[in-house]
Amino acid sequence: MSLLCLGLTLAVATSVVNQRNTNLQALAVAQMRDLLQRNGTEGVNLCAEAPSISLPTSSDPIGVSVSGCDPIDIEVGGQKLANIAAPLTLTVSLGSEEMPIVVGGGS
């Protein structure tokens, strides 16, 4: 009976930790989407300043890396267009063992 209780306790504890991590990831994604939506407005320029997000588990802001700031040249229907703004991609890593969270990129 005690082994069964120990097993259930471990399962519940693992579930709670996974739920907490999922909630933190959802909060990070929401904040990064907000940064992308506000880019170019309200004094927000993601390519000019290092953006960051804040999570309840961290007292310090978490840095967000931005890619896609350099303009690109594309060809559409045989016509070349120069200096087109590339889609921005925001990336943040919440922990050393976790995969980075990526938002944006036009995909």
mmCIF file with all atom_site columns, C-alpha atoms in Angstrom, residues 6-107:
data_model
loop_
_atom_site.group_PDB
_atom_site.id
_atom_site.type_symbol
_atom_site.label_atom_id
_atom_site.label_alt_id
_atom_site.label_comp_id
_atom_site.label_asym_id
_atom_site.label_entity_id
_atom_site.label_seq_id
_atom_site.pdbx_PDB_ins_code
_atom_site.Cartn_x
_atom_site.Cartn_y
_atom_site.Cartn_z
_atom_site.occupancy
_atom_site.B_iso_or_equiv
_atom_site.pdbx_formal_charge
_atom_site.auth_seq_id
_atom_site.auth_comp_id
_atom_site.auth_asym_id
_atom_site.auth_atom_id
_atom_site.pdbx_PDB_model_num
ATOM 1   C CA . LEU A 1 6   ? 4.568  6.677  -3.122  1.00 0.00 ? 6   LEU A CA 1
ATOM 2   C CA . GLY A 1 7   ? 3.973  6.005  -6.808  1.00 0.00 ? 7   GLY A CA 1
ATOM 3   C CA . LEU A 1 8   ? 0.841  8.160  -6.864  1.00 0.00 ? 8   LEU A CA 1
ATOM 4   C CA . THR A 1 9   ? 2.664  10.965 -5.061  1.00 0.00 ? 9   THR A CA 1
ATOM 5   C CA . LEU A 1 10  ? 5.462  10.878 -7.629  1.00 0.00 ? 10  LEU A CA 1
ATOM 6   C CA . ALA A 1 11  ? 2.967  10.911 -10.505 1.00 0.00 ? 11  ALA A CA 1
ATOM 7   C CA . VAL A 1 12  ? 1.079  13.886 -9.055  1.00 0.00 ? 12  VAL A CA 1
ATOM 8   C CA . ALA A 1 13  ? 4.316  15.805 -8.379  1.00 0.00 ? 13  ALA A CA 1
ATOM 9   C CA . THR A 1 14  ? 5.522  15.205 -11.942 1.00 0.00 ? 14  THR A CA 1
ATOM 10  C CA . SER A 1 15  ? 2.167  16.327 -13.303 1.00 0.00 ? 15  SER A CA 1
ATOM 11  C CA . VAL A 1 16  ? 2.271  19.543 -11.254 1.00 0.00 ? 16  VAL A CA 1
ATOM 12  C CA . VAL A 1 17  ? 5.798  20.372 -12.479 1.00 0.00 ? 17  VAL A CA 1
ATOM 13  C CA . ASN A 1 18  ? 4.819  19.706 -16.102 1.00 0.00 ? 18  ASN A CA 1
ATOM 14  C CA . GLN A 1 19  ? 1.718  21.896 -15.764 1.00 0.00 ? 19  GLN A CA 1
ATOM 15  C CA . ARG A 1 20  ? 3.815  24.713 -14.261 1.00 0.00 ? 20  ARG A CA 1
ATOM 16  C CA . ASN A 1 21  ? 6.312  24.502 -17.137 1.00 0.00 ? 21  ASN A CA 1
ATOM 17  C CA . THR A 1 22  ? 3.498  24.513 -19.687 1.00 0.00 ? 22  THR A CA 1
ATOM 18  C CA . ASN A 1 23  ? 1.980  27.613 -18.080 1.00 0.00 ? 23  ASN A CA 1
ATOM 19  C CA . LEU A 1 24  ? 5.353  29.411 -18.104 1.00 0.00 ? 24  LEU A CA 1
ATOM 20  C CA . GLN A 1 25  ? 5.878  28.552 -21.767 1.00 0.00 ? 25  GLN A CA 1
ATOM 21  C CA . ALA A 1 26  ? 2.396  29.826 -22.650 1.00 0.00 ? 26  ALA A CA 1
ATOM 22  C CA . LEU A 1 27  ? 3.096  33.079 -20.802 1.00 0.00 ? 27  LEU A CA 1
ATOM 23  C CA . ALA A 1 28  ? 6.422  33.483 -22.620 1.00 0.00 ? 28  ALA A CA 1
ATOM 24  C CA . VAL A 1 29  ? 4.772  32.877 -26.010 1.00 0.00 ? 29  VAL A CA 1
ATOM 25  C CA . ALA A 1 30  ? 2.037  35.420 -25.231 1.00 0.00 ? 30  ALA A CA 1
ATOM 26  C CA . GLN A 1 31  ? 4.589  38.062 -24.264 1.00 0.00 ? 31  GLN A CA 1
ATOM 27  C CA . MET A 1 32  ? 6.710  37.427 -27.373 1.00 0.00 ? 32  MET A CA 1
ATOM 28  C CA . ARG A 1 33  ? 3.630  37.643 -29.620 1.00 0.00 ? 33  ARG A CA 1
ATOM 29  C CA . ASP A 1 34  ? 2.782  40.937 -27.942 1.00 0.00 ? 34  ASP A CA 1
ATOM 30  C CA . LEU A 1 35  ? 6.301  42.212 -28.684 1.00 0.00 ? 35  LEU A CA 1
ATOM 31  C CA . LEU A 1 36  ? 5.911  41.260 -32.358 1.00 0.00 ? 36  LEU A CA 1
ATOM 32  C CA . GLN A 1 37  ? 2.520  42.980 -32.585 1.00 0.00 ? 37  GLN A CA 1
ATOM 33  C CA . ARG A 1 38  ? 3.823  46.167 -30.960 1.00 0.00 ? 38  ARG A CA 1
ATOM 34  C CA . ASN A 1 39  ? 6.991  46.291 -33.115 1.00 0.00 ? 39  ASN A CA 1
ATOM 35  C CA . GLY A 1 40  ? 7.143  49.643 -34.867 1.00 0.00 ? 40  GLY A CA 1
ATOM 36  C CA . THR A 1 41  ? 4.536  51.202 -32.573 1.00 0.00 ? 41  THR A CA 1
ATOM 37  C CA . GLU A 1 42  ? 4.585  52.637 -29.076 1.00 0.00 ? 42  GLU A CA 1
ATOM 38  C CA . GLY A 1 43  ? 8.332  53.252 -29.356 1.00 0.00 ? 43  GLY A CA 1
ATOM 39  C CA . VAL A 1 44  ? 9.059  49.523 -29.739 1.00 0.00 ? 44  VAL A CA 1
ATOM 40  C CA . ASN A 1 45  ? 11.791 48.638 -32.236 1.00 0.00 ? 45  ASN A CA 1
ATOM 41  C CA . LEU A 1 46  ? 12.862 45.030 -31.764 1.00 0.00 ? 46  LEU A CA 1
ATOM 42  C CA . CYS A 1 47  ? 15.843 45.410 -34.095 1.00 0.00 ? 47  CYS A CA 1
ATOM 43  C CA . ALA A 1 48  ? 17.234 48.478 -32.334 1.00 0.00 ? 48  ALA A CA 1
ATOM 44  C CA . GLU A 1 49  ? 16.915 47.412 -28.712 1.00 0.00 ? 49  GLU A CA 1
ATOM 45  C CA . ALA A 1 50  ? 17.333 44.115 -26.904 1.00 0.00 ? 50  ALA A CA 1
ATOM 46  C CA . PRO A 1 51  ? 13.814 42.989 -25.967 1.00 0.00 ? 51  PRO A CA 1
ATOM 47  C CA . SER A 1 52  ? 13.062 41.006 -22.836 1.00 0.00 ? 52  SER A CA 1
ATOM 48  C CA . ILE A 1 53  ? 10.136 39.282 -21.167 1.00 0.00 ? 53  ILE A CA 1
ATOM 49  C CA . SER A 1 54  ? 9.265  38.852 -17.502 1.00 0.00 ? 54  SER A CA 1
ATOM 50  C CA . LEU A 1 55  ? 8.026  35.672 -15.872 1.00 0.00 ? 55  LEU A CA 1
ATOM 51  C CA . PRO A 1 56  ? 6.731  35.253 -12.320 1.00 0.00 ? 56  PRO A CA 1
ATOM 52  C CA . THR A 1 57  ? 9.487  32.725 -11.531 1.00 0.00 ? 57  THR A CA 1
ATOM 53  C CA . SER A 1 58  ? 12.338 35.116 -12.359 1.00 0.00 ? 58  SER A CA 1
ATOM 54  C CA . SER A 1 59  ? 13.154 38.408 -10.690 1.00 0.00 ? 59  SER A CA 1
ATOM 55  C CA . ASP A 1 60  ? 15.284 39.475 -13.671 1.00 0.00 ? 60  ASP A CA 1
ATOM 56  C CA . PRO A 1 61  ? 14.001 40.032 -17.198 1.00 0.00 ? 61  PRO A CA 1
ATOM 57  C CA . ILE A 1 62  ? 14.748 37.210 -19.636 1.00 0.00 ? 62  ILE A CA 1
ATOM 58  C CA . GLY A 1 63  ? 16.512 38.293 -22.820 1.00 0.00 ? 63  GLY A CA 1
ATOM 59  C CA . VAL A 1 64  ? 14.895 37.544 -26.156 1.00 0.00 ? 64  VAL A CA 1
ATOM 60  C CA . SER A 1 65  ? 17.014 37.140 -29.286 1.00 0.00 ? 65  SER A CA 1
ATOM 61  C CA . VAL A 1 66  ? 15.725 38.652 -32.525 1.00 0.00 ? 66  VAL A CA 1
ATOM 62  C CA . SER A 1 67  ? 16.555 37.450 -36.025 1.00 0.00 ? 67  SER A CA 1
ATOM 63  C CA . GLY A 1 68  ? 15.402 38.739 -39.403 1.00 0.00 ? 68  GLY A CA 1
ATOM 64  C CA . CYS A 1 69  ? 16.350 42.384 -38.864 1.00 0.00 ? 69  CYS A CA 1
ATOM 65  C CA . ASP A 1 70  ? 18.406 42.622 -42.045 1.00 0.00 ? 70  ASP A CA 1
ATOM 66  C CA . PRO A 1 71  ? 16.424 43.429 -45.202 1.00 0.00 ? 71  PRO A CA 1
ATOM 67  C CA . ILE A 1 72  ? 16.377 40.800 -47.941 1.00 0.00 ? 72  ILE A CA 1
ATOM 68  C CA . ASP A 1 73  ? 16.140 40.828 -51.731 1.00 0.00 ? 73  ASP A CA 1
ATOM 69  C CA . ILE A 1 74  ? 13.411 38.711 -53.332 1.00 0.00 ? 74  ILE A CA 1
ATOM 70  C CA . GLU A 1 75  ? 12.195 37.932 -56.831 1.00 0.00 ? 75  GLU A CA 1
ATOM 71  C CA . VAL A 1 76  ? 8.485  37.830 -57.629 1.00 0.00 ? 76  VAL A CA 1
ATOM 72  C CA . GLY A 1 77  ? 7.251  37.004 -61.110 1.00 0.00 ? 77  GLY A CA 1
ATOM 73  C CA . GLY A 1 78  ? 10.656 37.731 -62.608 1.00 0.00 ? 78  GLY A CA 1
ATOM 74  C CA . GLN A 1 79  ? 10.883 41.149 -60.964 1.00 0.00 ? 79  GLN A CA 1
ATOM 75  C CA . LYS A 1 80  ? 13.500 41.746 -58.286 1.00 0.00 ? 80  LYS A CA 1
ATOM 76  C CA . LEU A 1 81  ? 12.541 43.615 -55.139 1.00 0.00 ? 81  LEU A CA 1
ATOM 77  C CA . ALA A 1 82  ? 15.337 44.937 -52.936 1.00 0.00 ? 82  ALA A CA 1
ATOM 78  C CA . ASN A 1 83  ? 15.491 45.780 -49.240 1.00 0.00 ? 83  ASN A CA 1
ATOM 79  C CA . ILE A 1 84  ? 12.276 44.009 -48.251 1.00 0.00 ? 84  ILE A CA 1
ATOM 80  C CA . ALA A 1 85  ? 11.716 43.656 -44.522 1.00 0.00 ? 85  ALA A CA 1
ATOM 81  C CA . ALA A 1 86  ? 12.202 40.034 -43.522 1.00 0.00 ? 86  ALA A CA 1
ATOM 82  C CA . PRO A 1 87  ? 9.807  38.379 -41.043 1.00 0.00 ? 87  PRO A CA 1
ATOM 83  C CA . LEU A 1 88  ? 11.101 38.715 -37.502 1.00 0.00 ? 88  LEU A CA 1
ATOM 84  C CA . THR A 1 89  ? 11.698 35.670 -35.333 1.00 0.00 ? 89  THR A CA 1
ATOM 85  C CA . LEU A 1 90  ? 11.925 35.872 -31.541 1.00 0.00 ? 90  LEU A CA 1
ATOM 86  C CA . THR A 1 91  ? 13.675 33.135 -29.559 1.00 0.00 ? 91  THR A CA 1
ATOM 87  C CA . VAL A 1 92  ? 13.939 32.637 -25.806 1.00 0.00 ? 92  VAL A CA 1
ATOM 88  C CA . SER A 1 93  ? 15.291 29.813 -23.681 1.00 0.00 ? 93  SER A CA 1
ATOM 89  C CA . LEU A 1 94  ? 13.635 29.353 -20.297 1.00 0.00 ? 94  LEU A CA 1
ATOM 90  C CA . GLY A 1 95  ? 15.988 26.686 -18.969 1.00 0.00 ? 95  GLY A CA 1
ATOM 91  C CA . SER A 1 96  ? 19.207 24.956 -19.839 1.00 0.00 ? 96  SER A CA 1
ATOM 92  C CA . GLU A 1 97  ? 17.515 21.597 -20.414 1.00 0.00 ? 97  GLU A CA 1
ATOM 93  C CA . GLU A 1 98  ? 14.481 22.915 -22.306 1.00 0.00 ? 98  GLU A CA 1
ATOM 94  C CA . MET A 1 99  ? 14.137 23.523 -26.025 1.00 0.00 ? 99  MET A CA 1
ATOM 95  C CA . PRO A 1 100 ? 14.095 27.206 -26.977 1.00 0.00 ? 100 PRO A CA 1
ATOM 96  C CA . ILE A 1 101 ? 10.721 28.811 -27.665 1.00 0.00 ? 101 ILE A CA 1
ATOM 97  C CA . VAL A 1 102 ? 10.473 30.375 -31.141 1.00 0.00 ? 102 VAL A CA 1
ATOM 98  C CA . VAL A 1 103 ? 7.747  32.808 -32.222 1.00 0.00 ? 103 VAL A CA 1
ATOM 99  C CA . GLY A 1 104 ? 7.366  34.531 -35.573 1.00 0.00 ? 104 GLY A CA 1
ATOM 100 C CA . GLY A 1 105 ? 9.248  33.934 -38.781 1.00 0.00 ? 105 GLY A CA 1
ATOM 101 C CA . GLY A 1 106 ? 6.215  34.150 -41.009 1.00 0.00 ? 106 GLY A CA 1
ATOM 102 C CA . SER A 1 107 ? 5.628  30.404 -40.891 1.00 0.00 ? 107 SER A CA 1
#
